[in-house]
Short mmCIF file of C-alpha atoms and ligand atoms in Angstrom, two decimals:
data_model
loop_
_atom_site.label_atom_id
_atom_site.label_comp_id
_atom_site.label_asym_id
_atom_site.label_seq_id
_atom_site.Cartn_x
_atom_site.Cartn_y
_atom_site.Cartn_z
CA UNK A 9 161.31 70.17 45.52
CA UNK A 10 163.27 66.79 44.18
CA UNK A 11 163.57 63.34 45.54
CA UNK A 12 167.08 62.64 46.87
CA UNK A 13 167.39 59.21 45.89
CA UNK A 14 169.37 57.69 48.39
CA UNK A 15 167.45 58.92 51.31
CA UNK A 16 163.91 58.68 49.19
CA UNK A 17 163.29 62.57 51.53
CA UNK A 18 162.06 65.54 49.54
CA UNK A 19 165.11 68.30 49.44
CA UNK A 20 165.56 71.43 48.03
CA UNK A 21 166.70 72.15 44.56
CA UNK A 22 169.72 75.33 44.49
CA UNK A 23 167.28 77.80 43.93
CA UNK A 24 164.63 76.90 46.39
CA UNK A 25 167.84 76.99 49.05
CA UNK A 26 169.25 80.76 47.62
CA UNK A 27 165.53 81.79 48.04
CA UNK A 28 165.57 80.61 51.30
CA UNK A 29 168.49 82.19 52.84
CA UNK A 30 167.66 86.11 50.94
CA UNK A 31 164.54 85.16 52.37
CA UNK A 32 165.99 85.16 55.87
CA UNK A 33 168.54 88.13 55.05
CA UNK A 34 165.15 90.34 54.23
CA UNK A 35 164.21 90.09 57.64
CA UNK A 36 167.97 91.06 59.08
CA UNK A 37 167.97 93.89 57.19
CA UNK A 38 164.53 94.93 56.43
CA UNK A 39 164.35 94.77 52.93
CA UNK A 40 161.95 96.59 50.85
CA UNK A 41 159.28 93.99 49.90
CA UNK A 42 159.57 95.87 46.44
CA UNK A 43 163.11 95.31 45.97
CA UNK A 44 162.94 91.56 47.67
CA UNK A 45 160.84 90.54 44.92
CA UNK A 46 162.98 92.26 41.95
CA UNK A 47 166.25 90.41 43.75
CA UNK A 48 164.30 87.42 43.79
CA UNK A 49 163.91 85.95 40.09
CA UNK A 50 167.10 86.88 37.42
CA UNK A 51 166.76 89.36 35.24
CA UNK A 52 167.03 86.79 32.65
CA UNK A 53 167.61 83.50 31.83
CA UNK A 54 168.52 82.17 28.20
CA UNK A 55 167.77 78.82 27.03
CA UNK A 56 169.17 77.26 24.03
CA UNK A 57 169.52 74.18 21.78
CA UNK A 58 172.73 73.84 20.62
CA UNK A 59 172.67 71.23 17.46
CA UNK A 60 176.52 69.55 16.93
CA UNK A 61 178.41 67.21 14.39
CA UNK A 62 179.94 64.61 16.49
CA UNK A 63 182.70 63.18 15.11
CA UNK A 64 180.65 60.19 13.65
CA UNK A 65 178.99 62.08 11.71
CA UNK A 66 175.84 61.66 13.67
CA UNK A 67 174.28 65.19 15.08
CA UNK A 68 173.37 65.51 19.11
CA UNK A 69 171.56 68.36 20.04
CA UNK A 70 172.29 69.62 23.64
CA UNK A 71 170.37 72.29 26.29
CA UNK A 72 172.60 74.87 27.37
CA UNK A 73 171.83 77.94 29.93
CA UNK A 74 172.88 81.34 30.80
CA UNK A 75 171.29 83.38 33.63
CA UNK A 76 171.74 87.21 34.30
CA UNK A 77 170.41 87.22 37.93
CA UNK A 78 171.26 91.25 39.07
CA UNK A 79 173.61 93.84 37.27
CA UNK A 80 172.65 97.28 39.09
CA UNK A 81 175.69 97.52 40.56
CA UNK A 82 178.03 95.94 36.96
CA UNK A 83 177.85 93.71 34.23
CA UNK A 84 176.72 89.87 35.05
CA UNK A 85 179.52 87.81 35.96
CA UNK A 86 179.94 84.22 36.01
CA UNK A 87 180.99 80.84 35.46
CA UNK A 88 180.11 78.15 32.32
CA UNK A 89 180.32 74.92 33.93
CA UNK A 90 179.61 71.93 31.63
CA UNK A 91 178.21 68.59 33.45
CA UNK A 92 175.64 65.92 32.75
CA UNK A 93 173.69 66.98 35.98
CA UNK A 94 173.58 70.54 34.92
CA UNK A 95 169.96 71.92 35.52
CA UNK A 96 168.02 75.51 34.72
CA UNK A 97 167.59 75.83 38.91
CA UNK A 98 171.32 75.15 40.09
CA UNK A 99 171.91 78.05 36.99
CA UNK A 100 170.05 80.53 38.27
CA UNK A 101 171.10 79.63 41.63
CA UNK A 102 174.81 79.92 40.95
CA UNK A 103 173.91 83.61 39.02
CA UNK A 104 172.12 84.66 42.59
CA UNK A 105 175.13 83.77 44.44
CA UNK A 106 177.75 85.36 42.33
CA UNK A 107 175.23 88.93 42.99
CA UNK A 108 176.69 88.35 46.18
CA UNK A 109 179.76 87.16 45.69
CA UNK A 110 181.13 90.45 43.74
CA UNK A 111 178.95 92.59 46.07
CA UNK A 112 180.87 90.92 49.10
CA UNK A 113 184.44 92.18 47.52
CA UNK A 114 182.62 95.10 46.07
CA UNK A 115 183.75 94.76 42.80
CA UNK A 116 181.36 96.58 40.16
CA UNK A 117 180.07 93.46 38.46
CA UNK A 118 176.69 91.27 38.86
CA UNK A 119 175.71 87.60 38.50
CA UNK A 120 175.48 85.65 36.10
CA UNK A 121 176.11 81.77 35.30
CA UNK A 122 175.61 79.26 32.25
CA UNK A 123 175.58 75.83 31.97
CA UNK A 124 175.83 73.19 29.51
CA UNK A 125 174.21 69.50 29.86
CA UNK A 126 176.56 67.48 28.73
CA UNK A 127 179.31 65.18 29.30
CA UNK A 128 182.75 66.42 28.19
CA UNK A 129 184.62 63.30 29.77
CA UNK A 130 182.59 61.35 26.90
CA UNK A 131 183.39 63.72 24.22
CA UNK A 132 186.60 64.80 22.07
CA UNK A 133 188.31 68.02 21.99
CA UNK A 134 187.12 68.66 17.96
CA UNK A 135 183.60 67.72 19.85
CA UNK A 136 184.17 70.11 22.32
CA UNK A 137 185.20 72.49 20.46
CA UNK A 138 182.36 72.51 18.42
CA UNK A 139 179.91 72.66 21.09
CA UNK A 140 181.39 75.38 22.67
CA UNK A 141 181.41 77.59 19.72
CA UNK A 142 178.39 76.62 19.25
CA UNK A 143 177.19 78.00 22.57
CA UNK A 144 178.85 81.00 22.52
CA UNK A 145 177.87 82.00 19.24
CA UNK A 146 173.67 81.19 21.18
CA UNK A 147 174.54 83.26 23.50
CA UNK A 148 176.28 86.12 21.54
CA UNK A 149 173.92 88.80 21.34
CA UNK A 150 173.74 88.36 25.42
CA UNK A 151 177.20 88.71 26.33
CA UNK A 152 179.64 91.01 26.21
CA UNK A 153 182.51 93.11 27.56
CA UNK A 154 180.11 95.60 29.00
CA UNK A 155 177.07 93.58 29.72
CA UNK A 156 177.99 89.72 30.66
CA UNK A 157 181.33 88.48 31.31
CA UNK A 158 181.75 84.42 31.44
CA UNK A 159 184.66 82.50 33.00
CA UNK A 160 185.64 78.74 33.40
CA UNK A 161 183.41 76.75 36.19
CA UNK A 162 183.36 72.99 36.35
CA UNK A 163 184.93 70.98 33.69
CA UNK A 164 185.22 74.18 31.29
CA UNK A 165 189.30 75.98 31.38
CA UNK A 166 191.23 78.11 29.39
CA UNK A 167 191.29 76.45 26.31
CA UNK A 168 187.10 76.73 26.45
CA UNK A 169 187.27 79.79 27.44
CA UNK A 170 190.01 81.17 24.13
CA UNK A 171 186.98 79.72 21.99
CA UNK A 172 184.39 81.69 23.12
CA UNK A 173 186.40 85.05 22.74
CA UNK A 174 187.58 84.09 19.47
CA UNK A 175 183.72 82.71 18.00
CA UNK A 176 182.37 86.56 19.75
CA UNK A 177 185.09 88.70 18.42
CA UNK A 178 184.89 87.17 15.17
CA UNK A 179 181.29 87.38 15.02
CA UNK A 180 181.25 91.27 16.20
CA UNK A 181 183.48 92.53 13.63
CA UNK A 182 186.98 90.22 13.54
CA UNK A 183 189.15 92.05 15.92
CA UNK A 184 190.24 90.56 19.39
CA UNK A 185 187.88 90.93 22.27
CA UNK A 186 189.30 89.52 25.21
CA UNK A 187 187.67 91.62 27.79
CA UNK A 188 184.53 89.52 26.78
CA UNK A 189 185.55 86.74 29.02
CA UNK A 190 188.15 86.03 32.10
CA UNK A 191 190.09 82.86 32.93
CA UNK A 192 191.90 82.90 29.34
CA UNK A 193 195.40 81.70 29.13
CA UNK A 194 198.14 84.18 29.08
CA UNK A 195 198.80 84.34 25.56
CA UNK A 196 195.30 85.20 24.55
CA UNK A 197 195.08 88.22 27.24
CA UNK A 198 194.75 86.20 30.98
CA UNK A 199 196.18 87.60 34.11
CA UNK A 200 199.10 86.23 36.06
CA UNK A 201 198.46 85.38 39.09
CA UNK A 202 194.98 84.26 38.02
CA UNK A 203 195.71 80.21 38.74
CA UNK A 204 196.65 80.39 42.37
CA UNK A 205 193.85 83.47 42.90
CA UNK A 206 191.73 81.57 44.89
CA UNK A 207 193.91 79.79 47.31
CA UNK A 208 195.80 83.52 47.60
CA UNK A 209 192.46 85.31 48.80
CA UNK A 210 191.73 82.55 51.05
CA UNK A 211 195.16 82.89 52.78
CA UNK A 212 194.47 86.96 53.25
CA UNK A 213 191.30 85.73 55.03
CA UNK A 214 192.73 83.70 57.38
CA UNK A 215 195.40 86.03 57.99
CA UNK A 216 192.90 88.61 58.86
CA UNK A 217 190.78 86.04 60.93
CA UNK A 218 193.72 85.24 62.89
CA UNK A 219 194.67 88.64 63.91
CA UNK A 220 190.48 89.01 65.27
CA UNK A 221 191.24 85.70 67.33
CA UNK A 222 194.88 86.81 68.91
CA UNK A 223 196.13 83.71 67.07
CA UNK A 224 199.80 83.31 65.93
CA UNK A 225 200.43 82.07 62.29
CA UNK A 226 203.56 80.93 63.51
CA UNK A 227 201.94 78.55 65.84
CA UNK A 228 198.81 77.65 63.83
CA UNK A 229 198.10 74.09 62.72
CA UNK A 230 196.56 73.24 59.69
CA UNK A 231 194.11 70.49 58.37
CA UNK A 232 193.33 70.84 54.11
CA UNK A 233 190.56 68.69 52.74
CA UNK A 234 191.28 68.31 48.88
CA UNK A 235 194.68 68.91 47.35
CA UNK A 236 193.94 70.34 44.30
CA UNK A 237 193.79 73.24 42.51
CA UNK A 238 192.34 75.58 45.38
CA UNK A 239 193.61 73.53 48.67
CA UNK A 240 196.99 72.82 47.38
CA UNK A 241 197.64 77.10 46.75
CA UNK A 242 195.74 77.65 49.71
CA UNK A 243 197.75 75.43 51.60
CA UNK A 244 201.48 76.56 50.37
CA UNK A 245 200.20 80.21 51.25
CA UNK A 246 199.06 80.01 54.58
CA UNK A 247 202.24 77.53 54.83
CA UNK A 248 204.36 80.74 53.75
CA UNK A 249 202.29 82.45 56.45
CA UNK A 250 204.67 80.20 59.45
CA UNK A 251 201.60 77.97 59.84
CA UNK A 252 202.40 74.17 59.69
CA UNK A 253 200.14 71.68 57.70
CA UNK A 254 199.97 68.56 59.42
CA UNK A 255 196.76 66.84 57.68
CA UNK A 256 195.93 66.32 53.87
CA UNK A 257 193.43 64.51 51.89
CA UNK A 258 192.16 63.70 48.18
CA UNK A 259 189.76 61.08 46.65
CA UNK A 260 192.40 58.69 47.65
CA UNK A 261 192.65 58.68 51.37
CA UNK A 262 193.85 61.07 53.96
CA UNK A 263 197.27 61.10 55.61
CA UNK A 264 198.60 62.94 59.26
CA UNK A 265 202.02 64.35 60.62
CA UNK A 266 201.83 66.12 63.23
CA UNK A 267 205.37 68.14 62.87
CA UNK A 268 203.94 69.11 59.80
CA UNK A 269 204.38 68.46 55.78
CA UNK A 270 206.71 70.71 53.55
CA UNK A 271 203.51 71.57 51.33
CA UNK A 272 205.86 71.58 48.19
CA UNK A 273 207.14 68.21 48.39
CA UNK A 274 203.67 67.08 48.74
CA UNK A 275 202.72 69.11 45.68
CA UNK A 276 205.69 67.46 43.91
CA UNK A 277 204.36 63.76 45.21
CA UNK A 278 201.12 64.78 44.02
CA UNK A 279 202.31 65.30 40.44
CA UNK A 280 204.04 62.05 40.26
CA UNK A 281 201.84 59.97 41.98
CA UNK A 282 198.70 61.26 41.10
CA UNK A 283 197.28 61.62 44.95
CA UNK A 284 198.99 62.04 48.50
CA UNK A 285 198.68 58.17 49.65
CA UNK A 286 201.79 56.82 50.66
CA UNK A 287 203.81 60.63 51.11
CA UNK A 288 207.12 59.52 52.93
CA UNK A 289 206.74 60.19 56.83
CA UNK A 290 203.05 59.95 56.97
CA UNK A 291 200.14 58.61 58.64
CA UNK A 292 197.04 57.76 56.88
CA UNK A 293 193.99 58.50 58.28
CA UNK A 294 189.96 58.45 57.65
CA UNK A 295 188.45 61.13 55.64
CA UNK A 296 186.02 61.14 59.23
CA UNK A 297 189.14 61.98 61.43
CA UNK A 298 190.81 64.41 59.26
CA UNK A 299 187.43 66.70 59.64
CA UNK A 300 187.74 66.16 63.32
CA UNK A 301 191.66 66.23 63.94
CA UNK A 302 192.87 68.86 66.34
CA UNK A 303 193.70 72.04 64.53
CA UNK A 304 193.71 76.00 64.46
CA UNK A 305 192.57 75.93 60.52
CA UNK A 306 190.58 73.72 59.02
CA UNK A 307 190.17 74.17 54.83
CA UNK A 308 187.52 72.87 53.32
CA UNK A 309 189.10 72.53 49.74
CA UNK A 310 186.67 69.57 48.01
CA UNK A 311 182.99 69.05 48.07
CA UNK A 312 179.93 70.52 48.98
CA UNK A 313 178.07 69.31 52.48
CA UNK A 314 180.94 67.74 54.27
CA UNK A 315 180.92 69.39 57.41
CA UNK A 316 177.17 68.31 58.93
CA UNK A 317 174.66 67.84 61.90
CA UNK A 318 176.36 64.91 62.04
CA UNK A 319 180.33 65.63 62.55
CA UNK A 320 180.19 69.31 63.40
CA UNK A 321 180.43 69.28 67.20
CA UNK A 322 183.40 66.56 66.88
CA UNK A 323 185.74 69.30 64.99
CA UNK A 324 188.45 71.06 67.04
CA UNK A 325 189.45 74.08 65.68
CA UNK A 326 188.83 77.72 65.52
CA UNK A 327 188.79 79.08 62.17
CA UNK A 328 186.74 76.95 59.34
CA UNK A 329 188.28 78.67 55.97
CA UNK A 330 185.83 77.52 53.20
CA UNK A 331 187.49 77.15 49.49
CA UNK A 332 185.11 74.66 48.32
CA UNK A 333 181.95 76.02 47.97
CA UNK A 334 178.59 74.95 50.09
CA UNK A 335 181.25 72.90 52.64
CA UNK A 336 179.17 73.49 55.88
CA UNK A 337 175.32 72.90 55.86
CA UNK A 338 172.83 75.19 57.95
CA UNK A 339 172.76 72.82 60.63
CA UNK A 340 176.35 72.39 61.15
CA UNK A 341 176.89 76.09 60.69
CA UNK A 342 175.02 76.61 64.00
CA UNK A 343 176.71 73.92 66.23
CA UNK A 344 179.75 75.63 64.93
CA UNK A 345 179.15 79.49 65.47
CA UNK A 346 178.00 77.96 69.01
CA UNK A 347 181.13 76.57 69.62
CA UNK A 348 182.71 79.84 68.73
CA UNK A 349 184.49 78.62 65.78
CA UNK A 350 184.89 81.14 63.28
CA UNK A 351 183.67 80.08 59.88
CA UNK A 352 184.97 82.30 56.86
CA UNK A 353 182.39 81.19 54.46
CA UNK A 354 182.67 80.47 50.67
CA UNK A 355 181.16 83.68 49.45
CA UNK A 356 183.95 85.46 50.82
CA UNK A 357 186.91 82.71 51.51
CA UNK A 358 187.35 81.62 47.81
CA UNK A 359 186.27 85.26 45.80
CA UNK A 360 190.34 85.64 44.86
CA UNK A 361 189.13 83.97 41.86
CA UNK A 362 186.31 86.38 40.60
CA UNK A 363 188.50 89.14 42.02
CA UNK A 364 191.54 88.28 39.62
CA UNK A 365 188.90 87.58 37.20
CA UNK A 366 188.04 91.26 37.31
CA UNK A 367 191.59 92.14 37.15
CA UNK A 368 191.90 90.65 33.45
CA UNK A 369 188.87 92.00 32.10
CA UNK A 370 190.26 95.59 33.43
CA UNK A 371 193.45 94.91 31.91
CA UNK A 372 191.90 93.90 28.78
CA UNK A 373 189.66 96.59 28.31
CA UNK A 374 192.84 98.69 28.93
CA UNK A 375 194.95 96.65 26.68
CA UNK A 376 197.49 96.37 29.92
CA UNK A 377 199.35 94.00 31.34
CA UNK A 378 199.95 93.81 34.88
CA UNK A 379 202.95 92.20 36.63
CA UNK A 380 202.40 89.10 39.14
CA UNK A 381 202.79 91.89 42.25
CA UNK A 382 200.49 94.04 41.35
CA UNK A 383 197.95 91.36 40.87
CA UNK A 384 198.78 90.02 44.43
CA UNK A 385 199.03 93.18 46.09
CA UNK A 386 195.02 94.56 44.90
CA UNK A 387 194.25 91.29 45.54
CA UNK A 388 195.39 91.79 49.27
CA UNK A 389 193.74 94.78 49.52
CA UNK A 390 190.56 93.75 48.09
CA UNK A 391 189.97 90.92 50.56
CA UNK A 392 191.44 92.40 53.43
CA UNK A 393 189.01 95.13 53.08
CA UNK A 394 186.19 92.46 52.52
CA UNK A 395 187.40 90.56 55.30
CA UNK A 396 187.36 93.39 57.72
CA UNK A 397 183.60 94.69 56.72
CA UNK A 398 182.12 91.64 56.88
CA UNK A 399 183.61 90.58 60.35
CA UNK A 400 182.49 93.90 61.49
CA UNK A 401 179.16 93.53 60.22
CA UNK A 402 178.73 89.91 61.71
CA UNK A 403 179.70 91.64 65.32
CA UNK A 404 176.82 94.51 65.03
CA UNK A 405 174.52 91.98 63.58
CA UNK A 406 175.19 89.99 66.18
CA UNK A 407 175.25 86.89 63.83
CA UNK A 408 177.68 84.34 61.92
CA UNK A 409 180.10 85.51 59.16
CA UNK A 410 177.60 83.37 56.56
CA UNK A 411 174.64 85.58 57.31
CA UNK A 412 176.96 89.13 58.04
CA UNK A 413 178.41 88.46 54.74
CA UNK A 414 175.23 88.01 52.47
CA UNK A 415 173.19 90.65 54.54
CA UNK A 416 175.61 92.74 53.64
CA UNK A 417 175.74 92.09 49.93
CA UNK A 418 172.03 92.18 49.42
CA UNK A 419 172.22 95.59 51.23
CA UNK A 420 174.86 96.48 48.54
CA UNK A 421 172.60 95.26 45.77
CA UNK A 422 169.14 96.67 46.76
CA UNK A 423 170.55 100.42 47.57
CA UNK A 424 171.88 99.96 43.82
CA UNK A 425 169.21 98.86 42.59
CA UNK A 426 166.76 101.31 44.37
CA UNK A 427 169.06 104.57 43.60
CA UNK A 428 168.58 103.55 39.26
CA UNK A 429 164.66 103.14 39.93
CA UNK A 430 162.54 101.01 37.57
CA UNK A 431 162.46 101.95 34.48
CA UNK A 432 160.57 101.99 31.78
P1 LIG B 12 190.07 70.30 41.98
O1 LIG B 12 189.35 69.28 41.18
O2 LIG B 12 191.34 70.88 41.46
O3 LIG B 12 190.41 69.68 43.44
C1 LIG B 12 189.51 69.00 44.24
C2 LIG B 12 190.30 68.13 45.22
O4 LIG B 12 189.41 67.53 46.14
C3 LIG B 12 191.07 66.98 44.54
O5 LIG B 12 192.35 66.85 45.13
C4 LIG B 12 190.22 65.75 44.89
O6 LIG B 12 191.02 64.58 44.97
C5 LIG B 12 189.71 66.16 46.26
N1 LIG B 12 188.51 65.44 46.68
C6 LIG B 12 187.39 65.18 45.98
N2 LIG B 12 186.53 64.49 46.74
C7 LIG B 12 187.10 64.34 47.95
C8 LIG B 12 186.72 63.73 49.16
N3 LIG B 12 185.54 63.10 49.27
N4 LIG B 12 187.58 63.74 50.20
C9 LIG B 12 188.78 64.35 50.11
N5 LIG B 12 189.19 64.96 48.97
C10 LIG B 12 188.37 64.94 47.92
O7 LIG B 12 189.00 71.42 42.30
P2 LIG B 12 189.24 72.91 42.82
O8 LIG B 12 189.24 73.83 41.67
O9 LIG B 12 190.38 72.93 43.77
O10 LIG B 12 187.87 73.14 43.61
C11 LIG B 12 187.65 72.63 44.91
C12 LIG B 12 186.49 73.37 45.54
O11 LIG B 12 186.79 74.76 45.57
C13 LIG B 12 185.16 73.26 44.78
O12 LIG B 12 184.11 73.29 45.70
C14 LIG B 12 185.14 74.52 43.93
O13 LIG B 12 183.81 74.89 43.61
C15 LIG B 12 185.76 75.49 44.91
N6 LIG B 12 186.30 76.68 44.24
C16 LIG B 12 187.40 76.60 43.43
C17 LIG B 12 187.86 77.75 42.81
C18 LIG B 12 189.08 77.71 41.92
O14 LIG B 12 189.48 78.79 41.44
N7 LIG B 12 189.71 76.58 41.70
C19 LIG B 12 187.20 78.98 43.00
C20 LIG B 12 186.08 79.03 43.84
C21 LIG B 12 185.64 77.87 44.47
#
C-alpha cells in the first residue's frame, strides 16, 4: 500500500491492483493454484545504476528497471518509459499487463517493461543520449531480438529508441540489429503505418462493436477525450467510418458541435494553435460535460481514472472505446456494464500499437519491408479476430469485456505455460 496524498486514504500501488484482478480471473477460470503462483511474480526483474556525465561536467547516477513478467508463449515485450515518478511496482505491473495484452491479440510475444527515474524535460538531448546508452548497454545481456524486445512508452520515441539498437548491435558484434527493438523511425528499419497503429486498431474495434449493437456508423456520434497522438488517429478513422465527431477536448478546454467537426481541420488547428480552444464554429464546454454529452462513442484518449463512481451513471452512450489506458475504474466499470454500455477496454482497444510493433520486428528479422496496406490490412485482421473472441467470451462468461478479455489471456498464458512444464 501508499498514501495518496491528496485524499491522506491508503491505495493500491500498480502491482497490488494487477494482482488483484488475476486474482479474480483465477476464480473465472479455475486456474491451477500452481500456475497462479508462477503468473504471479515476473520471471525477472533487472535493476540498475546507471552513472552519467551531465553536461556540467558533474556525474548523476540514476535507477533504471526492466521486468520480464511471462514469455511461454514469445519473447518479453514492452515499453521504456522514462519519468520522475517511475517506480519498481508500476514496472512490473506494466510487464504483467503487456502478458495480456499480446495474449489478447495472440501475438507470440510476452511482457516485459523498463523504466527509467528520471526527468528528461530537465535534461538535454547529449544528456539523454547518454543515459540511454547507458541503459541499454545495463540491460544488454537481457535483451534481445529473440528474448526481450523494448519499444517507446512515456516520454521515450524514436530517436531513444535508434540509440538503443545502435549501443546493442554495436556491442554484439557491429552489424545492424534492428529487430532488437520496435517503434524506430523509418530509416533505421520502423514500420509504416506504425504512428497512427493505435488509433487504427481502435477504429476496427468499434467497427466490430457496432455491428454486435445493430448500430450504424453512418449515424453514430462521437465524443474524443484527448487530441493527441492516439485520439486524434482514432478520431479521423472512425470519422472515415461515416461517424460524425461532435465533441473534443485537450489540457486546454473542451469544445461541442453538434453537426459535427471535419476531424482534419481540427488536426490542422491543432498544429497551429497548439490545442482545440477557440476551433471556428464551436462551443466550449467542461471537461465534466464532455464525459457526459449524449453520444453513440465515447473515446477515452487521455488519462488514467477519468470515468468514476462518481460520473459514470451520468454518461449517455453505448460503446466506451478505451485508447488511454486505465480510463474507467472498477467501480465505474460496473455502473456501466449495468447500464448496458459496452466498454471495449484498453487491453484490447489500443493493442494496434504492440500489434504493428510486432509487425517491424517480423520485418526486421526478415530484412522486409512492408507497404502501408499490408500493415493496415493484418492489422484489421488481427483485431477483428481479437475483437470477435473476446466479445464471445464475455457472452459465455456471462461478464464485461474487461474481465472476458483478461480471463481469456491468462487462459492463453497458463495452457502455455503448463504444456513447456517446469524445468530444470
Ligand atoms: P499524447 O500526449 O499524444 O495525447 C494526450 C492528449 O490528452 C493531449 O491532447 C492532451 O492535451 C490531452 N489531455 C491530457 N490531459 C487531459 C485532460 N485532463 N482532459 C482532456 N484532455 C487531456 O498521448 P497519446 O500517445 O495519445 O496517449 C494517450 C493515452 O493513450 C495514454 O493513456 C496512453 O497510455 C494511451 N496509449 C497510447 C498509445 C500510442 O500509441 N500513442 C498506445 C497505447 C495506449
Amino acid at each position: 500500500m501508499t498514501i495518496d496524498n491528496k485524499n491522506n486514504q491508503s491505495v493500491d500501488n500498480p502491482y497490488q491492483m494487477a494482482l488483484k484482478q488475476l486474482e479474480q480471473t483465477a476464480k473465472i477460470i479455475n486456474l491451477d493454484p500452481g500456475i497462479h503462483k508462477i503468473l504471479s511474480k515476473p520471471k525477472r526483474v533487472l535493476t540498475v545504476s546507471l552513472p552519467v556525465k551531465m553536461d556540467d561536467g558533474s556525474v548523476e547516477v540514476f535507477t533504471g528497471f526492466r521486468s520480464q513478467h511471462n514469455d511461454a508463449r514469445g519473447p518479453f515485450k514492452g515499453g521504456i518509459r522514462y519519468h520522475p515518478q517511475v517506480t519498481v511496482e508500476e514496472v512490473m505491473a506494466l510487464s504483467m499487463w503487456m502478458t495480456w495484452k499480446c495474449a489478447i491479440v495472440g501475438i507470440p510475444l510476452g511482457g516485459g517493461k523498463g523504466g527509467i527515474i528520471c526527468d528528461p524535460k530537465k535534461m538535454s538531448k547529449t544528456e539523454l543520449e547518454r543515459l540511454t546508452r547507458r541503459y541499454a548497454y545495463a540491460i544488454s545481456d537481457i535483451i534481445g531480438p529473440y528474448t526481450d524486445i523494448p519499444a517507446p512508452d512515456v516520454y521515450t520515441g524514436g530517436q531513444e529508441m535508434a540509440w538503443i539498437m545502435d549501443t546493442y548491435s554495436t556491442l554484439k558484434g557491429n552489424y545492424g540489429e534492428p529487430g532488437v527493438i520496435t517503434g524506430k523511425p523509418i530509416a533505421v528499419g520502423g514500420s509504416l503505418g506504425r504512428n497512427e497503429a493505435t488509433g487504427r486498431g481502435l477504429s476496427f474495434t468499434v467497427r466490430e462493436a457496432s455491428k454486435r449493437k445493430n448500430i450504424s456508423m453512418n449515424e453514430a456520434t462521437v465524443v474524443v477525450q484527448g487530441f493527441g497522438n492516439a485520439g486524434q488517429f482514432a478520431a479521423q478513422l472512425v470519422e472515415e467510418q461515416g461517424a460524425k465527431i461532435i465533441a473534443v477536448s485537450d489540457t486546454q478546454g473542451a469544445i461541442i458541435n453538434k453537426n459535427g467537426f471535419s476531424v482534419n481541420e481540427l488536426i490542422k488547428f491543432k498544429k497551429e494553435n497548439k490545442t482545440i480552444k477557440g476551433f471556428p464554429s464551436s462551443t466550449e464546454t467542461s471537461n465534466e460535460e464532455l464525459l457526459t454529452t449524449e453520444c453513440t462513442i465515447l473515446i477515452p484518449a487521455a488519462l488514467e481514472n477519468q470515468i468514476t463512481g462518481e460520473n459514470a451513471s451520468r454518461i449517455r452512450t453505448k460503446i466506451v472505446a478505451e485508447a488511454a489506458n486505465g480510463p474507467t475504474t472498477p467501480e465505474a466499470d460496473q455502473i456501466l456494464y449495468d447500464n448496458d454500455i459496452l466498454v471495449i477496454p484498453d487491453v484490447l482497444a489500443n493493442s494496434g500499437g504492440v500489434t504493428v510493433s510486432y509487425f517491424e520486428w517480423l520485418q526486421n528479422l526478415r530484412r522486409e519491408y512492408w507497404t502501408e496496406r499490408e500493415v493496415n490490412d493484418r492489422l484489421d485482421e488481427i483485431m477483428t479476430r481479437a475483437f470477435g473472441e473476446v466479445y464471445d467470451a464475455h457472452i459465455s462468461y456471462n461478464t464485461n469485456m474487461r474481465t472476458a478479455s483478461i480471463a481469456l489471456a491468462v487462459k492463453r498464458v497458463a495452457e502455455a505455460t503448463q504444456l513447456r512444464g517446469i524445468w530444470p
